[in-house]
Structure formats: structure tokens, C-alpha cells
Short mmCIF file of C-alpha atoms in Angstrom, two decimals:
data_model
loop_
_atom_site.label_atom_id
_atom_site.label_comp_id
_atom_site.label_asym_id
_atom_site.label_seq_id
_atom_site.Cartn_x
_atom_site.Cartn_y
_atom_site.Cartn_z
CA MET A 125 -0.07 0.21 0.08
CA SER A 126 1.39 3.37 -1.03
CA VAL A 127 -0.49 6.51 0.34
CA ILE A 128 0.58 10.05 -1.03
CA GLN A 129 0.90 12.92 1.21
CA GLU A 130 -2.00 15.05 1.05
CA ILE A 131 -1.42 17.74 3.94
CA GLU A 132 1.29 20.38 4.20
CA PRO A 133 3.43 19.94 7.22
CA GLU A 134 3.31 22.77 9.82
CA ILE A 135 5.78 24.18 12.30
CA PHE A 136 4.64 24.30 15.98
CA GLU A 137 4.57 27.52 17.77
CA ASN A 138 5.92 28.70 21.01
CA ALA A 139 8.98 26.82 20.91
CA HIS A 140 10.78 27.00 24.39
CA ILE A 141 11.44 24.83 27.29
CA GLU A 142 8.56 24.44 29.46
CA GLU A 143 7.15 21.92 31.95
CA VAL A 144 4.49 19.89 30.01
CA PRO A 145 1.78 17.90 31.62
CA ALA A 146 2.23 14.24 31.51
CA LEU A 147 -1.59 13.72 30.01
CA SER A 148 -3.17 14.94 27.22
CA VAL A 149 -6.25 13.72 25.57
CA ALA A 150 -8.28 14.41 22.49
CA GLY A 151 -11.74 12.89 21.15
CA GLN A 152 -14.31 10.50 22.44
CA GLY A 153 -14.67 6.87 21.78
CA GLN A 154 -12.41 3.67 22.57
CA PRO A 155 -9.10 4.56 24.17
CA VAL A 156 -5.98 4.57 22.11
CA VAL A 157 -2.90 5.03 23.79
CA PHE A 158 0.01 6.52 21.76
CA LEU A 159 3.74 6.17 22.93
CA HIS A 160 6.08 8.72 21.31
CA GLY A 161 9.44 8.29 20.23
CA TRP A 162 12.65 9.04 21.63
CA GLY A 163 13.84 12.36 22.33
CA VAL A 164 10.75 14.04 21.45
CA THR A 165 7.21 14.51 23.36
CA PRO A 166 3.55 14.01 21.79
CA ARG A 167 3.39 17.58 20.92
CA VAL A 168 5.57 16.74 18.05
CA TYR A 169 2.77 14.66 16.52
CA ASN A 170 -0.12 16.81 17.54
CA ARG A 171 -1.36 17.41 14.12
CA SER A 172 -1.53 13.65 13.22
CA LEU A 173 -3.14 12.66 16.40
CA SER A 174 -5.80 15.44 16.41
CA LEU A 175 -6.67 14.35 13.20
CA LEU A 176 -6.93 10.64 14.40
CA ALA A 177 -9.21 11.90 17.02
CA ARG A 178 -11.81 12.73 14.51
CA GLN A 179 -12.37 9.26 13.61
CA GLY A 180 -14.04 8.45 16.81
CA HIS A 181 -10.95 7.55 19.20
CA ARG A 182 -9.96 8.81 22.52
CA ILE A 183 -6.53 9.64 21.97
CA ILE A 184 -4.31 9.41 25.18
CA THR A 185 -0.81 10.47 25.02
CA PRO A 186 1.30 10.28 28.21
CA THR A 187 4.54 12.14 28.06
CA LEU A 188 7.07 9.37 29.05
CA PRO A 189 9.42 9.41 32.07
CA GLY A 190 12.65 11.20 31.08
CA PHE A 191 11.13 13.44 28.54
CA GLY A 192 9.21 16.65 28.63
CA GLY A 193 9.29 17.26 32.21
CA THR A 194 7.93 13.64 33.11
CA PRO A 195 10.74 12.50 35.85
CA ASP A 196 12.84 9.78 34.81
CA HIS A 197 12.82 6.36 36.40
CA PRO A 198 14.81 5.36 39.51
CA PRO A 199 17.97 3.53 38.62
CA GLU A 200 16.37 0.24 39.22
CA ALA A 201 13.35 0.79 36.89
CA ARG A 202 15.49 2.17 33.66
CA SER A 203 14.43 -0.65 31.30
CA LEU A 204 11.73 -1.49 28.89
CA ALA A 205 10.01 -3.24 31.83
CA GLY A 206 10.23 -0.28 34.00
CA TYR A 207 8.25 1.69 31.32
CA ALA A 208 5.94 -1.03 30.84
CA ALA A 209 5.28 -0.99 34.78
CA TRP A 210 4.83 2.81 34.65
CA LEU A 211 2.48 2.64 32.17
CA GLY A 212 0.15 0.05 34.13
CA ARG A 213 0.40 2.83 37.00
CA TYR A 214 -0.62 5.52 34.93
CA LEU A 215 -3.62 3.68 33.59
CA ASP A 216 -4.69 3.06 36.91
CA GLU A 217 -4.11 6.80 38.03
CA GLU A 218 -6.21 8.01 35.08
CA GLY A 219 -8.90 5.50 35.50
CA ILE A 220 -8.47 3.78 32.36
CA ASP A 221 -9.72 0.45 33.10
CA GLU A 222 -10.84 -0.78 30.08
CA PRO A 223 -8.57 -2.52 27.44
CA VAL A 224 -6.54 -0.19 25.68
CA THR A 225 -5.04 -0.13 21.66
CA LEU A 226 -1.53 0.75 22.09
CA VAL A 227 0.23 2.27 19.46
CA GLY A 228 3.96 2.91 19.55
CA HIS A 229 6.19 4.92 17.31
CA SER A 230 10.07 4.14 17.52
CA PHE A 231 11.34 3.88 21.06
CA GLY A 232 7.61 4.21 22.11
CA GLY A 233 6.99 0.88 20.12
CA GLY A 234 9.55 -0.91 22.16
CA ILE A 235 7.66 0.16 25.34
CA ALA A 236 4.67 -0.60 23.69
CA ILE A 237 5.60 -4.28 23.15
CA GLN A 238 7.12 -4.72 26.29
CA ALA A 239 3.86 -3.34 28.02
CA ALA A 240 1.44 -5.53 25.65
CA HIS A 241 3.62 -8.47 27.03
CA ASP A 242 3.67 -7.45 30.81
CA LEU A 243 0.04 -5.87 31.08
CA GLY A 244 -1.80 -9.01 29.51
CA ASP A 245 -5.41 -8.25 29.15
CA ARG A 246 -5.27 -4.44 29.67
CA VAL A 247 -3.99 -4.36 25.95
CA ALA A 248 -6.65 -5.27 23.44
CA ARG A 249 -4.67 -4.38 20.38
CA LEU A 250 -0.72 -3.46 19.32
CA VAL A 251 -0.01 -1.01 16.27
CA LEU A 252 3.82 -0.79 15.99
CA VAL A 253 5.06 2.39 13.79
CA ASN A 254 8.50 1.87 12.69
CA SER A 255 9.41 0.41 15.99
CA VAL A 256 12.48 -0.78 17.71
CA GLY A 257 12.77 -4.28 18.90
CA GLY A 258 13.70 -6.43 16.03
CA GLY A 259 16.97 -7.21 17.62
CA GLN A 260 18.74 -7.60 14.20
CA TRP A 261 21.25 -5.37 12.05
CA SER A 262 22.45 -5.93 8.40
CA PRO A 263 25.46 -3.97 7.71
CA ASP A 264 26.11 -5.20 4.28
CA GLY A 265 22.76 -6.36 3.45
CA TRP A 266 23.94 -10.04 3.60
CA GLY A 267 25.15 -11.00 7.07
CA VAL A 268 22.67 -10.50 10.06
CA HIS A 269 24.21 -9.70 13.36
CA PRO A 270 22.78 -8.51 16.64
CA ILE A 271 21.54 -4.83 16.74
CA ASP A 272 23.37 -4.40 19.99
CA ASP A 273 26.66 -4.71 17.39
CA ARG A 274 25.23 -1.58 15.37
CA PRO A 275 27.77 0.99 16.05
CA LEU A 276 26.51 4.44 17.23
CA TRP A 277 28.10 6.52 14.41
CA ASP A 278 25.57 4.29 12.00
CA TRP A 279 22.74 4.98 13.85
CA GLY A 280 23.69 8.67 13.66
CA ALA A 281 24.47 8.71 10.15
CA SER A 282 21.28 7.15 9.07
CA ALA A 283 19.23 9.56 11.29
CA LEU A 284 21.06 12.53 9.59
CA GLY A 285 20.35 10.91 6.18
CA GLU A 286 16.73 11.24 6.86
CA ALA A 287 16.89 14.63 8.17
CA LEU A 288 18.84 16.43 5.59
CA PRO A 289 16.95 16.39 2.40
CA LEU A 290 15.42 19.63 1.53
CA ARG A 291 11.88 18.73 2.03
CA MET A 292 12.57 17.35 5.18
CA ILE A 293 14.24 20.32 6.92
CA ALA A 294 11.12 21.95 8.24
CA HIS A 295 9.93 18.71 9.73
CA THR A 296 13.49 18.20 11.30
CA THR A 297 13.61 21.97 12.68
CA ALA A 298 10.17 21.49 14.02
CA SER A 299 11.09 18.08 16.11
CA LEU A 300 14.33 19.52 17.28
CA VAL A 301 12.94 22.97 18.45
CA ASN A 302 9.96 21.15 20.08
CA GLY A 303 11.21 18.10 21.09
CA PHE A 304 14.89 17.10 21.25
CA ILE A 305 16.51 20.28 22.27
CA PRO A 306 14.28 20.95 25.19
CA ASN A 307 14.48 17.25 26.22
CA VAL A 308 18.78 17.37 26.11
CA LEU A 309 18.74 20.47 27.77
CA ARG A 310 16.22 19.34 30.88
CA ASP A 311 17.57 16.27 31.29
CA PRO A 312 20.91 15.18 29.50
CA GLY A 313 21.28 12.12 31.35
CA ALA A 314 17.77 10.64 30.28
CA THR A 315 18.19 11.40 26.88
CA TRP A 316 21.42 9.44 26.49
CA ARG A 317 20.32 6.40 28.90
CA THR A 318 17.14 6.08 26.76
CA ALA A 319 19.10 6.18 23.22
CA HIS A 320 20.96 3.12 24.47
CA LEU A 321 17.61 1.38 25.84
CA ALA A 322 16.32 2.02 22.22
CA ARG A 323 19.25 1.04 20.39
CA ARG A 324 19.79 -2.22 21.96
CA ALA A 325 16.10 -3.20 22.22
CA ASP A 326 15.58 -6.97 21.18
CA LEU A 327 12.09 -7.74 21.96
CA ARG A 328 11.71 -11.08 19.72
CA ARG A 329 10.85 -13.29 22.64
CA GLU A 330 8.09 -10.96 23.90
CA LEU A 331 6.75 -10.94 20.31
CA ARG A 332 6.66 -14.33 20.01
CA GLU A 333 4.72 -14.76 23.15
CA LEU A 334 2.16 -12.28 21.93
CA SER A 335 1.82 -13.95 18.75
CA ASP A 336 0.90 -17.15 20.89
CA ARG A 337 -1.59 -15.41 22.79
CA GLY A 338 -3.20 -14.21 19.57
CA LEU A 339 -2.86 -10.75 20.38
CA PRO A 340 -3.84 -8.58 17.05
CA VAL A 341 -0.78 -6.81 15.96
CA THR A 342 -0.37 -4.50 12.85
CA LEU A 343 2.96 -3.28 11.83
CA LEU A 344 2.61 0.31 9.91
CA TRP A 345 6.06 1.01 8.22
CA GLY A 346 7.53 3.75 6.50
CA ARG A 347 9.06 1.83 3.68
CA GLY A 348 12.15 4.42 3.34
CA ASP A 349 13.39 4.07 7.09
CA ARG A 350 17.05 4.50 7.50
CA VAL A 351 16.79 4.46 11.18
CA ILE A 352 15.38 0.89 11.81
CA PRO A 353 17.34 -1.60 9.82
CA ALA A 354 15.27 -3.60 7.34
CA ALA A 355 16.89 -6.67 8.94
CA SER A 356 15.09 -5.41 12.17
CA PHE A 357 11.82 -4.95 10.52
CA HIS A 358 11.84 -8.44 9.33
CA SER A 359 12.94 -10.17 12.51
CA ILE A 360 9.72 -8.40 14.04
CA ARG A 361 7.46 -9.89 11.27
CA ARG A 362 9.09 -13.19 11.57
CA ALA A 363 8.67 -13.06 15.67
CA LEU A 364 5.00 -12.36 15.22
CA ARG A 365 4.41 -15.05 12.34
CA ASN A 366 3.69 -12.77 9.69
CA PRO A 367 1.29 -10.26 11.20
CA ARG A 368 -0.80 -7.53 9.08
CA VAL A 369 1.64 -5.21 7.56
CA LEU A 370 0.80 -1.64 5.97
CA MET A 371 3.71 -0.21 4.26
CA VAL A 372 3.41 3.52 3.40
CA LYS A 373 5.71 6.05 1.76
CA GLY A 374 7.94 7.96 4.04
CA GLY A 375 10.91 7.56 6.45
CA HIS A 376 11.23 6.87 10.31
CA GLY A 377 9.49 9.82 11.12
CA TRP A 378 6.78 10.02 8.41
CA LEU A 379 3.58 10.23 10.92
CA ILE A 380 5.19 13.52 12.41
CA HIS A 381 4.59 15.56 8.97
CA ASP A 382 2.06 13.23 6.98
CA SER A 383 -1.05 13.41 9.36
CA ALA A 384 -3.36 12.33 6.30
CA THR A 385 -1.72 9.29 5.52
CA PHE A 386 -1.26 8.54 9.43
CA ALA A 387 -5.09 8.95 9.69
CA ASP A 388 -5.81 6.78 6.66
CA SER A 389 -3.40 3.93 7.82
CA MET A 390 -4.50 3.94 11.27
CA SER A 391 -8.24 3.72 9.96
CA LYS A 392 -7.20 0.46 8.29
CA ALA A 393 -5.18 -0.85 11.08
CA LEU A 394 -8.08 -0.14 13.61
CA GLY A 395 -10.63 -1.42 11.56
CA THR A 396 -12.72 1.90 10.99
CA ASP A 397 -13.85 3.18 8.02
CA SER A 398 -14.03 6.86 8.90
CA ALA A 399 -10.80 7.99 6.93
CA VAL A 400 -12.81 8.82 3.97
CA ALA A 401 -15.33 11.09 6.02
CA THR A 402 -12.10 12.54 7.75
CA ARG A 403 -10.45 13.82 4.33
CA LYS A 404 -14.07 14.97 2.93
CA HIS A 405 -14.55 17.33 5.89
CA TRP A 406 -10.87 18.39 6.62
CA SER A 407 -11.32 21.76 5.07
CA THR A 408 -14.67 22.59 6.58
CA ALA A 409 -14.44 21.04 10.32
CA THR A 410 -12.48 22.24 13.19
CA THR A 411 -9.87 19.67 14.15
CA PRO A 412 -9.95 18.52 17.67
CA THR A 413 -6.58 19.60 19.40
CA LEU A 414 -4.81 17.87 22.39
CA SER A 415 -5.85 19.43 25.69
CA THR A 416 -4.84 18.71 29.24
CA ALA A 417 -6.72 16.74 31.57
CA GLY A 418 -6.30 15.00 34.91
#
């Protein structure tokens, strides 16, 4: 499946360091918990998530520990299992007791996998968007190596390769100003620790167990991703025993700037049929924005 970008990007306003709330919500309906990627906050995804809320979902976007002013975990909980346990407590504190759909992008996808594994019936469905966790890397396109063998410079070069094309400069600037730079300045230690956690994530065992349980899982993937190696994607797919895969045009952060494609693809992943209506009324209706709650 290839979906062409239909909506122009926007640069978020008021770019300054601030303490942001840990909970934002938009829309009504069945709860969809979105877990953001490394180095940013949910604000970077605001337009895409707001559009998704118009499809009849209650979008819940916690700011993960170590980012956006949410305190980092204590040392003994600085693991994906620690994040999963934090998410369970978070759902309790916010009174979310019904099964949720977990959607995770990049580092947030790794947390979503671990949480779906650890929280059992509290997760009804899982959508992984260009997620970490595959555990494999192929430096030359032939031999496959453990993801932990991938050097830092290769991660950095891949991220830089996605960021530098002219058409991506505006999106990269917005993500840096509204997410990465404030996070680094606020808590550089947490930013560094979570980077290592993300790059070493190997969740194939957890994925196989989720497959054994029969949990519905969809892989929603930008086919041009340079950050997550193709070998890692394929190892995720194999661990899940060939789950549903939706491939779209774009790189690692495609959903940040291509909100229409994200909404359409999520409509397919969640089994809704409101994407056509969303596109039809986009120019005349007011889009719900993420607002503070709790």
C-alpha cells in the first residue's frame, strides 16, 4: 500500500522549554494510547493525533518518563520493563480500566511491545509504527548481526540521512525545537540512557509470546526508514509469525509530517471506515486539539 501525502506540514509555535503535563487527550470513543518516540514529546505528533481523534477515538498521549518534564525512572527501573510497569500505573491513576489499543512509534513501539507482554488483558490491540525491538542489523545487506553490534555512528548517520533532504528540513527543525533540544537541555542523562535502551532493544521473545496469545498486531511502516534496519523489521515480522503489515511512503518519522496518511493507515489498522469522511470534511470542520486533562 502506498499513500501519497495530502496535507502540508506545519511548524509548531511557542518553541521554548516548558514543563508539560504528563497527560493529553483528544476525542471520544475507545481509548487509544499513543507512545511517542525517543527524544521528543507528544506535541511533535499533535496534528496527526488530532486528525486521528476525529475518527472516533479517544487519543491518550502520556509524556514518557525522562522526556518533556516527566521525571525519569529511578535507576532500578530504567528498562523497558520499567516503562511497561509505569504505563500500568499511569492507566490506573487516570482511571482507564478498559482494554486499550497501544500505538507506539520508534522507542515508544519498544515500550508498547513490552507493555502488551507484561500488562496482559489490559491491551486489546497493538500497532507498531517503525518500532525498535527487532534485535537484528545487517550492515552489508547480507550477513545478519545482533542489533547491539550496530555502532553509534551508524545510527547517527542513518538519522542524519533522513533529516538532511530539503523536503525534510522543516519537519526536522520542528522536531528539534519542540522536542529534542528541550529534552536534552532539561535532562541530558535521561536522553542518553534512553538512546542506549532503544538501540539495544531485542524483543523477539516477547513478540513470539504475543503471537502465541493471539493478540492482534499491525505493523505500520514507512518503507524508506533508514533508522530502523530492514533486518530489524523482518525479524519483528517473523517473531509475530507474519502479522498484518501496512507499508506507506516515507521514512522513520513519516507520521509526524504526513497526518493524512497516518489517519488513513490507522483507520485500516483499527478496522474503522471513517478515513474517507475525515478527508472529505477536513477543509470545513474544526480539528480537535490535544488538551490537558487529569
